[in-house]
mmCIF file of C-alpha atoms in Angstrom:
data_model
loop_
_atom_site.group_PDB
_atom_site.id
_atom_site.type_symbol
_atom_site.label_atom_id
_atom_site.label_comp_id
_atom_site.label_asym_id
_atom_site.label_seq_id
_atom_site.Cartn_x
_atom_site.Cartn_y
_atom_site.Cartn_z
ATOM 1 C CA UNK A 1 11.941 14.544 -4.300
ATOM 2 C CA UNK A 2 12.147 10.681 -4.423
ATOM 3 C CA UNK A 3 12.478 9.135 -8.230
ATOM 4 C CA UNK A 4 10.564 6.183 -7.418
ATOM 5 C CA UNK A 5 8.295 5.364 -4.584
ATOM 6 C CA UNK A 6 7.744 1.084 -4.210
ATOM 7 C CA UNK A 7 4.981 -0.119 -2.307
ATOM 8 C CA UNK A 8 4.131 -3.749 -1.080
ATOM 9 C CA UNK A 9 1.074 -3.890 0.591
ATOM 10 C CA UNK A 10 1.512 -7.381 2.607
ATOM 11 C CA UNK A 11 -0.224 -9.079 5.036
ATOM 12 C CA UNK A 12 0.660 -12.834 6.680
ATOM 13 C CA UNK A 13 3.590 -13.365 4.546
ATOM 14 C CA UNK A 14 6.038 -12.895 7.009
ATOM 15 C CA UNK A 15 8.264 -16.148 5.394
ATOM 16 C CA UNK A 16 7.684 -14.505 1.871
ATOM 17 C CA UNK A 17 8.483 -10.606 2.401
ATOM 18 C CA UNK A 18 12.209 -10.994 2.306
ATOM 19 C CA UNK A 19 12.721 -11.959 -1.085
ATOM 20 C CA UNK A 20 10.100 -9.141 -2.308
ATOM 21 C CA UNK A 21 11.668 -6.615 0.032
ATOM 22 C CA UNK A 22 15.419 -8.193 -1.481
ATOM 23 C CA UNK A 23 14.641 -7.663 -5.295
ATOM 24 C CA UNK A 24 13.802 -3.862 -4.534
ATOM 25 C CA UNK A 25 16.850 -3.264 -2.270
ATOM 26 C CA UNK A 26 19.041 -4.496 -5.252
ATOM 27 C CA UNK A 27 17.849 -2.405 -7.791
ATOM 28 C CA UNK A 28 20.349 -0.660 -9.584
ATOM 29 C CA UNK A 29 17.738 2.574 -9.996
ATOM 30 C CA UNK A 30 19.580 4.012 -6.479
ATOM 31 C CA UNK A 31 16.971 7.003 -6.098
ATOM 32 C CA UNK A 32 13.569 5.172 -4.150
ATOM 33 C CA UNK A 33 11.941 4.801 -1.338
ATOM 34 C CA UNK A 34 10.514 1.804 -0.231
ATOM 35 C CA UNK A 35 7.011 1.550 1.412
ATOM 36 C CA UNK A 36 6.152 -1.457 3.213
ATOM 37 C CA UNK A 37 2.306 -1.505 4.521
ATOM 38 C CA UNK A 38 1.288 -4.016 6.674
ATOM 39 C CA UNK A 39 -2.309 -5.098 6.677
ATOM 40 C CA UNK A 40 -2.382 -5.724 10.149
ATOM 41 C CA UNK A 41 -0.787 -9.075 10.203
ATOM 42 C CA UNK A 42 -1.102 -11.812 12.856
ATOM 43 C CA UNK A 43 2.454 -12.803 12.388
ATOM 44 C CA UNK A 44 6.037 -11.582 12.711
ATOM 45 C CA UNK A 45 5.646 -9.228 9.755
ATOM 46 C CA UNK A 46 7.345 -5.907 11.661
ATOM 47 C CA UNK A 47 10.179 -8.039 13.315
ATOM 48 C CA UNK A 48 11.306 -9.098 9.696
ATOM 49 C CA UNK A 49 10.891 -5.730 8.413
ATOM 50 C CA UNK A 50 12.977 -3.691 11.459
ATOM 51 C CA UNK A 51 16.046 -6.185 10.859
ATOM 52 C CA UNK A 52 16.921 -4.406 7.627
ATOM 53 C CA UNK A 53 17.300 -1.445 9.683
ATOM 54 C CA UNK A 54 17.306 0.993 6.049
ATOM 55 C CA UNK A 55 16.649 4.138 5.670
ATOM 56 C CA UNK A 56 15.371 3.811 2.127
ATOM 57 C CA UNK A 57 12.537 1.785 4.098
ATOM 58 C CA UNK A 58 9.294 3.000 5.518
ATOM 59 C CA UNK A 59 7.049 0.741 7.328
ATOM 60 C CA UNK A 60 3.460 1.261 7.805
ATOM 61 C CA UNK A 61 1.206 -0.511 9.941
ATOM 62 C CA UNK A 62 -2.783 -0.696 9.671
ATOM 63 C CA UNK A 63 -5.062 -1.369 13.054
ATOM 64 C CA UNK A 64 -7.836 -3.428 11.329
ATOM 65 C CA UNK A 65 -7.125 -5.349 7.982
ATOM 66 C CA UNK A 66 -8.667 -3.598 4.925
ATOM 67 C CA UNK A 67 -7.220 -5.271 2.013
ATOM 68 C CA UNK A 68 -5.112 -5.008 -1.015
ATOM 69 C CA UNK A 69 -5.960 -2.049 -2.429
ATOM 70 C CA UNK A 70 -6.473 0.082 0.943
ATOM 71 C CA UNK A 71 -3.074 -1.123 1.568
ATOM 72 C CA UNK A 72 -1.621 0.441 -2.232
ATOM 73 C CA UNK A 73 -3.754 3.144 -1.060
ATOM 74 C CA UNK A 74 -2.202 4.046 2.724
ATOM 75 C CA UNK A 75 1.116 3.604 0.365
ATOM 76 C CA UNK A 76 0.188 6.007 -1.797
ATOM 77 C CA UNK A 77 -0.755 8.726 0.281
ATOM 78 C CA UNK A 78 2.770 8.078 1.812
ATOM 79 C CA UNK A 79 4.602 8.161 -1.555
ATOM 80 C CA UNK A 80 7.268 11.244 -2.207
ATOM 81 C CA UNK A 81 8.394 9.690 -5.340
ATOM 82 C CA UNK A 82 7.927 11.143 -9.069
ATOM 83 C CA UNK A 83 6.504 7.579 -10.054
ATOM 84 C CA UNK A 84 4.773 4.622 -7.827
ATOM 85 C CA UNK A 85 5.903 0.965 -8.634
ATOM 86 C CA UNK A 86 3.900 -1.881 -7.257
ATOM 87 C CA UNK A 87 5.025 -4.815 -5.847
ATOM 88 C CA UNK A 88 3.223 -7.752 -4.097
ATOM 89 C CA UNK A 89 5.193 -9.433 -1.129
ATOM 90 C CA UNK A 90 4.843 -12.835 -2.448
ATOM 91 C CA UNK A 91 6.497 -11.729 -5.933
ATOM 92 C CA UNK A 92 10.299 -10.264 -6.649
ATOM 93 C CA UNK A 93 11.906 -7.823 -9.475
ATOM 94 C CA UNK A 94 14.947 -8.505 -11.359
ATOM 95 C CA UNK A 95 17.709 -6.253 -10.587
ATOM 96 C CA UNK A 96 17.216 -3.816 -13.280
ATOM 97 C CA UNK A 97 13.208 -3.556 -13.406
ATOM 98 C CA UNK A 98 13.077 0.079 -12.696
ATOM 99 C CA UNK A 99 16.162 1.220 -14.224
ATOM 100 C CA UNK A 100 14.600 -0.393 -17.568
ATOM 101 C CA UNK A 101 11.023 1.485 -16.676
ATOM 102 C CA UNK A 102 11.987 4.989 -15.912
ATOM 103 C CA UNK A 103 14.101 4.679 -18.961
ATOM 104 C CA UNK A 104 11.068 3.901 -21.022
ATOM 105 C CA UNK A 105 8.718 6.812 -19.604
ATOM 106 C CA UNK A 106 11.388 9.388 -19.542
ATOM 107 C CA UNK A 107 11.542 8.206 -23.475
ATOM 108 C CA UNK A 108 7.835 9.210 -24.293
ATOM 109 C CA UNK A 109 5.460 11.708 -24.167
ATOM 110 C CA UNK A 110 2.835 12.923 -21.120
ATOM 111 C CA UNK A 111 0.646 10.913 -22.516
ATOM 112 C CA UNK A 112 2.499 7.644 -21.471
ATOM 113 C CA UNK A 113 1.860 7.872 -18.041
ATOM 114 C CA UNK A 114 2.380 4.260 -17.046
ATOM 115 C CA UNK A 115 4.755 0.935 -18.154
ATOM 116 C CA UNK A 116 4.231 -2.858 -17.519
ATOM 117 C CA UNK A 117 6.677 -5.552 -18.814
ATOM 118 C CA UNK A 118 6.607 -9.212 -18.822
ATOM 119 C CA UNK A 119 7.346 -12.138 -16.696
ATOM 120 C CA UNK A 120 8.155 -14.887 -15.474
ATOM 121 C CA UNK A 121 5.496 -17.778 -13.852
ATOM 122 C CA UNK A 122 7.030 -20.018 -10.973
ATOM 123 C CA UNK A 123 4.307 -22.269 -9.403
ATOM 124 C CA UNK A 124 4.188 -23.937 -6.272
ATOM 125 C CA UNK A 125 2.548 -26.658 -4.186
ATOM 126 C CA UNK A 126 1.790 -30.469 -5.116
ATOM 127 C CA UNK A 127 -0.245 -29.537 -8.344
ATOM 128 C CA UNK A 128 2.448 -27.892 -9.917
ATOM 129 C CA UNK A 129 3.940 -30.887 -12.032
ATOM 130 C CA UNK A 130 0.336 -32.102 -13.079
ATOM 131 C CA UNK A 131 -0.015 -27.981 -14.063
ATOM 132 C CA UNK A 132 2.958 -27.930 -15.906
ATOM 133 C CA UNK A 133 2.057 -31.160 -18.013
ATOM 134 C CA UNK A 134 -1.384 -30.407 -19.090
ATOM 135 C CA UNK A 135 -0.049 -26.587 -20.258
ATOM 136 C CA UNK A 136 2.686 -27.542 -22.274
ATOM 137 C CA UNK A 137 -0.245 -29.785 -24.066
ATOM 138 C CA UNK A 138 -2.896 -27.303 -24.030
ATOM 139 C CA UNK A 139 -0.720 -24.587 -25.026
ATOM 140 C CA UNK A 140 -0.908 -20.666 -24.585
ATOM 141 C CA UNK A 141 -4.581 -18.914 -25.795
ATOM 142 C CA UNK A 142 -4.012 -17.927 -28.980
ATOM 143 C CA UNK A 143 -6.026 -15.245 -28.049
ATOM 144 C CA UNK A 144 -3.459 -13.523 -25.203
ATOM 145 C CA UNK A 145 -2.411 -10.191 -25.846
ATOM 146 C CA UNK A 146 1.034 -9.551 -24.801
ATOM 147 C CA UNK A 147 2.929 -5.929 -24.574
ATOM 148 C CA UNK A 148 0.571 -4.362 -26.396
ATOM 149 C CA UNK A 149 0.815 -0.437 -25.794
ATOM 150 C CA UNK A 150 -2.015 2.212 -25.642
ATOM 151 C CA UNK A 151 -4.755 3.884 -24.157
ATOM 152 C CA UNK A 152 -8.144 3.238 -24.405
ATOM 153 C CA UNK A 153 -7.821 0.950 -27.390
ATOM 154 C CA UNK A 154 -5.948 -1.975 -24.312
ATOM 155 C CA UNK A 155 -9.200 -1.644 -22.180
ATOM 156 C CA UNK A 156 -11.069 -4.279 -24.209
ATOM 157 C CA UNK A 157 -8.269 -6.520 -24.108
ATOM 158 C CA UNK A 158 -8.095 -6.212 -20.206
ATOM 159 C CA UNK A 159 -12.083 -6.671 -20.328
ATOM 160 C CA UNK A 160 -11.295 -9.738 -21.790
ATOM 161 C CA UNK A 161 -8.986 -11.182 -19.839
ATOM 162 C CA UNK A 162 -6.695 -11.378 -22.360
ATOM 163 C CA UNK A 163 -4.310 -8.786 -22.188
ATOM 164 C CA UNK A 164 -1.344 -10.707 -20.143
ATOM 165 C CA UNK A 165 -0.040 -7.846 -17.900
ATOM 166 C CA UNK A 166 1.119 -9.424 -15.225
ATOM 167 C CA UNK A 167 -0.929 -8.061 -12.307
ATOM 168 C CA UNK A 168 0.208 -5.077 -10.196
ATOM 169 C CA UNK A 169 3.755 -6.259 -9.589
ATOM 170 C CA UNK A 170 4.629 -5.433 -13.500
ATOM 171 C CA UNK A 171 3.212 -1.822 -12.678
ATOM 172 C CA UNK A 172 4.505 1.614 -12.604
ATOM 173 C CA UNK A 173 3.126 4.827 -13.120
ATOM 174 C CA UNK A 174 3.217 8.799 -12.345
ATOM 175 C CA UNK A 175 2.386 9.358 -9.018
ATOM 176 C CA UNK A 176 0.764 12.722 -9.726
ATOM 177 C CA UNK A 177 -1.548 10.511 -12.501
ATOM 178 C CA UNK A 178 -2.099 7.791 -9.575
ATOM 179 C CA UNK A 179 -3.617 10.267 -7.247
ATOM 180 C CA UNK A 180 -5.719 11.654 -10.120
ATOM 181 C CA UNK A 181 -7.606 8.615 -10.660
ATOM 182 C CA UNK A 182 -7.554 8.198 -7.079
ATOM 183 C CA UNK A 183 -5.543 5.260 -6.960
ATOM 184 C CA UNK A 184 -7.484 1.551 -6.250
ATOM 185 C CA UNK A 185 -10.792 1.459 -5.129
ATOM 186 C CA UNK A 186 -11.181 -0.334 -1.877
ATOM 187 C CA UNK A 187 -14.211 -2.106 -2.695
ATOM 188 C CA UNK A 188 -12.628 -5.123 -5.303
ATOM 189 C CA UNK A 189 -11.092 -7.612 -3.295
ATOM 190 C CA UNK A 190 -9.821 -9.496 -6.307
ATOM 191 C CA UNK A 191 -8.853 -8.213 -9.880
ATOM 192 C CA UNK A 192 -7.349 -4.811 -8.439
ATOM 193 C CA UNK A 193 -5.258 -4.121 -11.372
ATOM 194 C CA UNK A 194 -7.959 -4.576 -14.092
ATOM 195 C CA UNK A 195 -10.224 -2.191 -12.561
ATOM 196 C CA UNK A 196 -6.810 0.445 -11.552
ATOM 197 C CA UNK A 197 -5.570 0.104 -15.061
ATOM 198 C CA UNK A 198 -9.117 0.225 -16.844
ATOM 199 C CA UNK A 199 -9.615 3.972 -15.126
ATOM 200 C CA UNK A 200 -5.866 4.964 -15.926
ATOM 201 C CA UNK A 201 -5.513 4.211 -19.933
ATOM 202 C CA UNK A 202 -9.068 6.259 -19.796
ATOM 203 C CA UNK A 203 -6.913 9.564 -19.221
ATOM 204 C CA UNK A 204 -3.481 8.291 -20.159
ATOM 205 C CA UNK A 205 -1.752 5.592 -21.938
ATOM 206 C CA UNK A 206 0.539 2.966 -20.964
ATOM 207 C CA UNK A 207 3.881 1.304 -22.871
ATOM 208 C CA UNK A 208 5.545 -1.920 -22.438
ATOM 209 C CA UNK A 209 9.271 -3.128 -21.847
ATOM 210 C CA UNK A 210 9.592 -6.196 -23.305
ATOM 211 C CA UNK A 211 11.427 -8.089 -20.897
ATOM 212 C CA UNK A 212 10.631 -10.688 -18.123
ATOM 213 C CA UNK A 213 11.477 -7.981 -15.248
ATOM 214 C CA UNK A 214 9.569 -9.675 -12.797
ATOM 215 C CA UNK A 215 9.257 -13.038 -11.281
ATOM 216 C CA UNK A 216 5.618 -14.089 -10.338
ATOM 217 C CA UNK A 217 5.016 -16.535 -7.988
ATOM 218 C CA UNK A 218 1.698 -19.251 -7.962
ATOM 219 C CA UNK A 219 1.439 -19.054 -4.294
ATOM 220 C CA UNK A 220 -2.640 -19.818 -4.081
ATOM 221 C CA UNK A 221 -5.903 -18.628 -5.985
ATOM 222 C CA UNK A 222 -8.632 -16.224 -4.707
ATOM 223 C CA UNK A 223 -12.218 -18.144 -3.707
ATOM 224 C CA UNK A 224 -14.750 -18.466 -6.114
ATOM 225 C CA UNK A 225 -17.184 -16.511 -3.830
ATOM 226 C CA UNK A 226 -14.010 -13.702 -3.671
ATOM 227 C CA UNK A 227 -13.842 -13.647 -7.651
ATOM 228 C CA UNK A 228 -17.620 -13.375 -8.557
ATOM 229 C CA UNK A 229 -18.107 -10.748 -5.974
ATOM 230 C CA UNK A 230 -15.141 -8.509 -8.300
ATOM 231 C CA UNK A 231 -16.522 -9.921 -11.392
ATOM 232 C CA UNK A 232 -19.744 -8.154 -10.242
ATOM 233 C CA UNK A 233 -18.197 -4.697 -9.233
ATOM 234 C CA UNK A 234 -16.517 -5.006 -12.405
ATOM 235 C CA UNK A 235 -19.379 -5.312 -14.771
ATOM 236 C CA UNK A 236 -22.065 -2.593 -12.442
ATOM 237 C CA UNK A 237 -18.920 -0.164 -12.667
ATOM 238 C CA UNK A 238 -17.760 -0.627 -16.676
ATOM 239 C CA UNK A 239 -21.331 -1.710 -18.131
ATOM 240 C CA UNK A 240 -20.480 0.821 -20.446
ATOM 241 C CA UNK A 241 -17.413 -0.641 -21.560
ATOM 242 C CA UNK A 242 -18.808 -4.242 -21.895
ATOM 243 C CA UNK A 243 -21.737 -3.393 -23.716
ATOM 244 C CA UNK A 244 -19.769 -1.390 -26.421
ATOM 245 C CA UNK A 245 -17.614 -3.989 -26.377
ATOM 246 C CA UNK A 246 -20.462 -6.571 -26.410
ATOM 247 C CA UNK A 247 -21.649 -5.253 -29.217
ATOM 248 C CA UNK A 248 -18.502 -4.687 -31.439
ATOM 249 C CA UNK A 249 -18.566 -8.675 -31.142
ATOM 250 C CA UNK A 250 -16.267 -9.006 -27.929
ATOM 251 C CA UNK A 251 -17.869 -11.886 -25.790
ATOM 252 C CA UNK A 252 -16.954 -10.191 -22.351
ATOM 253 C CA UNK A 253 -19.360 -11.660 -20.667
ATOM 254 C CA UNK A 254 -18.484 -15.279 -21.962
ATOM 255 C CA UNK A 255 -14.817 -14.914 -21.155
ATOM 256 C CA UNK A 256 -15.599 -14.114 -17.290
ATOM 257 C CA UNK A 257 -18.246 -17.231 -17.191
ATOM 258 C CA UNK A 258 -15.438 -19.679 -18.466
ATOM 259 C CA UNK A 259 -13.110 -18.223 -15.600
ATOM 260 C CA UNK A 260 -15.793 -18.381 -12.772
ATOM 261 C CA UNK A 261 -16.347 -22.157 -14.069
ATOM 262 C CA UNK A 262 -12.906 -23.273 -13.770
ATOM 263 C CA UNK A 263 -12.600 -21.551 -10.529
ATOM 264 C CA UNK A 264 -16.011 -23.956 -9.480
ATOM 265 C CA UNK A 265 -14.729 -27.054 -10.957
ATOM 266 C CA UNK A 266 -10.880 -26.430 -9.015
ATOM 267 C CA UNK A 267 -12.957 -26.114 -5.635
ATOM 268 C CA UNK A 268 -15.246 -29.325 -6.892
ATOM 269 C CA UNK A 269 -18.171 -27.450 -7.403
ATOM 270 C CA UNK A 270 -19.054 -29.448 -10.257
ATOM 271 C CA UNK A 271 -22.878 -28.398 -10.309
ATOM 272 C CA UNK A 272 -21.684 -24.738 -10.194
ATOM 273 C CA UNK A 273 -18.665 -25.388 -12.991
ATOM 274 C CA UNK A 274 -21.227 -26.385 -15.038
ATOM 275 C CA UNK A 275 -23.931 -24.565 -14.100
ATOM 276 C CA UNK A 276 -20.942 -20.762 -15.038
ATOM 277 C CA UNK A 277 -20.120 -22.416 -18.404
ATOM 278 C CA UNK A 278 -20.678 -19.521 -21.300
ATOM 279 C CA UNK A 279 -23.598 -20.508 -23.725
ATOM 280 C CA UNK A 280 -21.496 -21.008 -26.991
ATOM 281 C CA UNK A 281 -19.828 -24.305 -27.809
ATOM 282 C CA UNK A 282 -16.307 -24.135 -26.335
ATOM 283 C CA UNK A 283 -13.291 -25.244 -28.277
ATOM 284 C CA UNK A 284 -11.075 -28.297 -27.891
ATOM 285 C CA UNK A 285 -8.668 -26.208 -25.827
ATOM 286 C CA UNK A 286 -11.268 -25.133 -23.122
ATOM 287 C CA UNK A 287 -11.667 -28.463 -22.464
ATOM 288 C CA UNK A 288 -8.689 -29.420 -21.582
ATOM 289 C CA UNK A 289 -8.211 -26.308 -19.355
ATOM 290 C CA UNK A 290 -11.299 -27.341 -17.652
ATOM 291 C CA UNK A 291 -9.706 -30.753 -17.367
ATOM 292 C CA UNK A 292 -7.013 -29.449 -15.738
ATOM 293 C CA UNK A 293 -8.969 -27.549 -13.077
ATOM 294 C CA UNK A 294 -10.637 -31.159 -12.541
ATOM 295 C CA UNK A 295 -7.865 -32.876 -11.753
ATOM 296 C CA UNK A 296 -6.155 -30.137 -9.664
ATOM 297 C CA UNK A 297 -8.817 -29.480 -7.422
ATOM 298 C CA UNK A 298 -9.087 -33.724 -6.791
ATOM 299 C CA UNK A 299 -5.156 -33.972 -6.105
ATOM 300 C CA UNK A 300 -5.950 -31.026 -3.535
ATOM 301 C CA UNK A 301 -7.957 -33.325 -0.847
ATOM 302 C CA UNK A 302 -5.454 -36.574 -1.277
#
C-alpha cells in the first residue's frame, strides 16, 4: 500500500499545473502516488500531464465538468495511499511538506486524524501592489487564529472565518477517516474545506506543523453569486453549530455578512456592499478593508 495518495483536482489551468504537479514530484517523502483529475478541461490539460511520462502519476479524466469537490472526490475513490494530501493546481508544496506531515501524525494518537500547516501568500495581477500597501497599513485581524490544534473546540473558529488554515492545499488526512465522512460534498462550489474540515474534527481531531509548507497563490476570487450560494449551504447544513455558537456570543452570522460585502463592493456592487454590511458598528480596521475592496474592484475596469 501507497504512504501517501496526492490529489489535484484541476481544470483550465493547463499554464499553471506544472509547478503544482513539480512541488509534489520533489518531495523528499519517496512513497506516493500522485492523482491528477481533470475536470474536463477545454485546454491542453492531458498533453501537459502525459509529458512527465511517471509512473508515480495517475491521470483521470471527467466527461462533463462537476467541480472541485467531485473532482477530490473521483480522486479519492482512486486513492491506495494510507493518507490523502490535497493540492490545488494553481498552488505548490515545499520540498519537505509531507515528510514534515506524516512525521507529525505518526507522532500522535488515532485521534489526530488530520494536519494543516502554514503558508505562504503570493498575489498576482495589477491590484497586487495597491493590495500589498493598504495590508501592511491595515494590518492582520487580531482576531485570526493560526495553528491552533483540536477537534471540535476549532469548528467555531472555522465558522468564523477566522481560523487561517490555508484552504485544502495545507491538508492531509487518513484516507480510511476521509472515506468515513464521505469525503467533500459536491453541492458547495466555494468554501470546500470549511464544510470538509467542519464534518472531520466532528469525529477526529486535527494538529498543526508550524511551518510555511505551502505556497498559495492569489490567482482570482470566486463570484459573489458563487460565495452566497456556499454561505447558504453552509448555514441550512451547520444551523446547529451557528446557533450554539450564536449564542455563546460568536457573531457568525456577522462575520459572513462583512465577507459577502466586500465581495459586493470588489465587483462594484455598491448598493449590495452596503446593503450585506453586519448590523453592529464596524471598527476602524473594517473600514479600511472595505476601502481596499473599493479601490481594487475600480483599478479592475481601467
Amino acid at each position: 500500500m501507497t504512504l501517501v495518495s496526492v490529489i489535484i483536482p484541476t481544470y483550465n489551468r493547463s499554464d499553471l499545473l506544472p509547478r503544482a504537479i513539480d512541488s509534489v514530484l520533489k518531495q523528499t517523502v519517496d512513497d506516493f502516488e500522485l492523482i491528477i483529475v481533470d475536470d474536463c478541461s477545454e485546454d491542453n490539460t492531458s498533453e501537459v500531464v502525459k509529458r512527465y511520462n511517471d509512473k508515480k502519476i495517475k491521470f483521470i479524466s471527467h466527461s462533463k465538468n462537476q467541480g472541485g469537490s467531485a473532482a477530490r472526490n473521483t480522486g479519492i475513490k482512486h486513492a491506495d495511499g494510507d493518507y490523502i494530501a490535497f493540492l490545488d493546481s494553481d498552488d505548490e508544496w515545499m520540498p519537505r511538506k509531507l515528510e514534515f506531515q506524516v512525521k507529525c501524525l505518526e507522532s500522535r494518537s488515532d485521534e489526530w486524524a488530520a494536519v494543516y500547516c502554514g503558508t505562504r501568500g503570493v498575489r498576482h495581477g495589477k491590484t497586487k501592489t495597491i493590495r500589498k500597501i493598504i495590508g501592511n497599513v491595515i494590518g492582520e485581524n487580531p482576531n485570526s487564529v493560526h495553528g491552533k490544534e483540536g477537534g471540535e473546540e476549532v469548528i467555531v473558529d472555522i465558522l468564523m472565518t477566522n481560523l487561517k488554515h490555508g484552504g485544502a492545499s495545507t491538508i492531509m488526512a487518513k484516507s480510511d477517516i476521509v472515506r468515513e465522512i464521505n469525503g467533500f460534498d459536491e453541492s458547495f462550489q466555494r468554501q470546500q474545506d470549511w464544510e470538509f474540515l467542519i464534518r472531520l474534527l466532528k469525529v477526529k481531531k486535527m494538529a498543526y506543523v508550524d511551518q510555511n509548507l505551502v505556497i498559495t497563490h492569489e490567482t482570482g476570487y470566486p463570484s459573489s453569486d458563487s460565495l452566497k450560494e456556499s454561505k447558504s449551504k453552509l448555514f441550512g447544513k451547520f444551523k446547529g453549530d451557528i446557533k450554539y455558537a450564536e449564542s455563546a456570543g460568536y457573531p457568525v452570522r456577522d462575520a459572513h455578512l462583512f465577507e459577502l460585502s466586500r465581495v459586493y463592493l470588489r465587483e462594484n456592487n455598491f448598493r449590495k456592499g452596503i446593503g450585506h454590511l453586519p448590523s453592529k458598528t464596524l471598527s476602524f480596521r473594517q473600514y479600511l478593508q472595505l476601502s481596499r475592496e473599493i479601490i481594487e474592484g475600480l483599478m479592475q475596469k481601467l
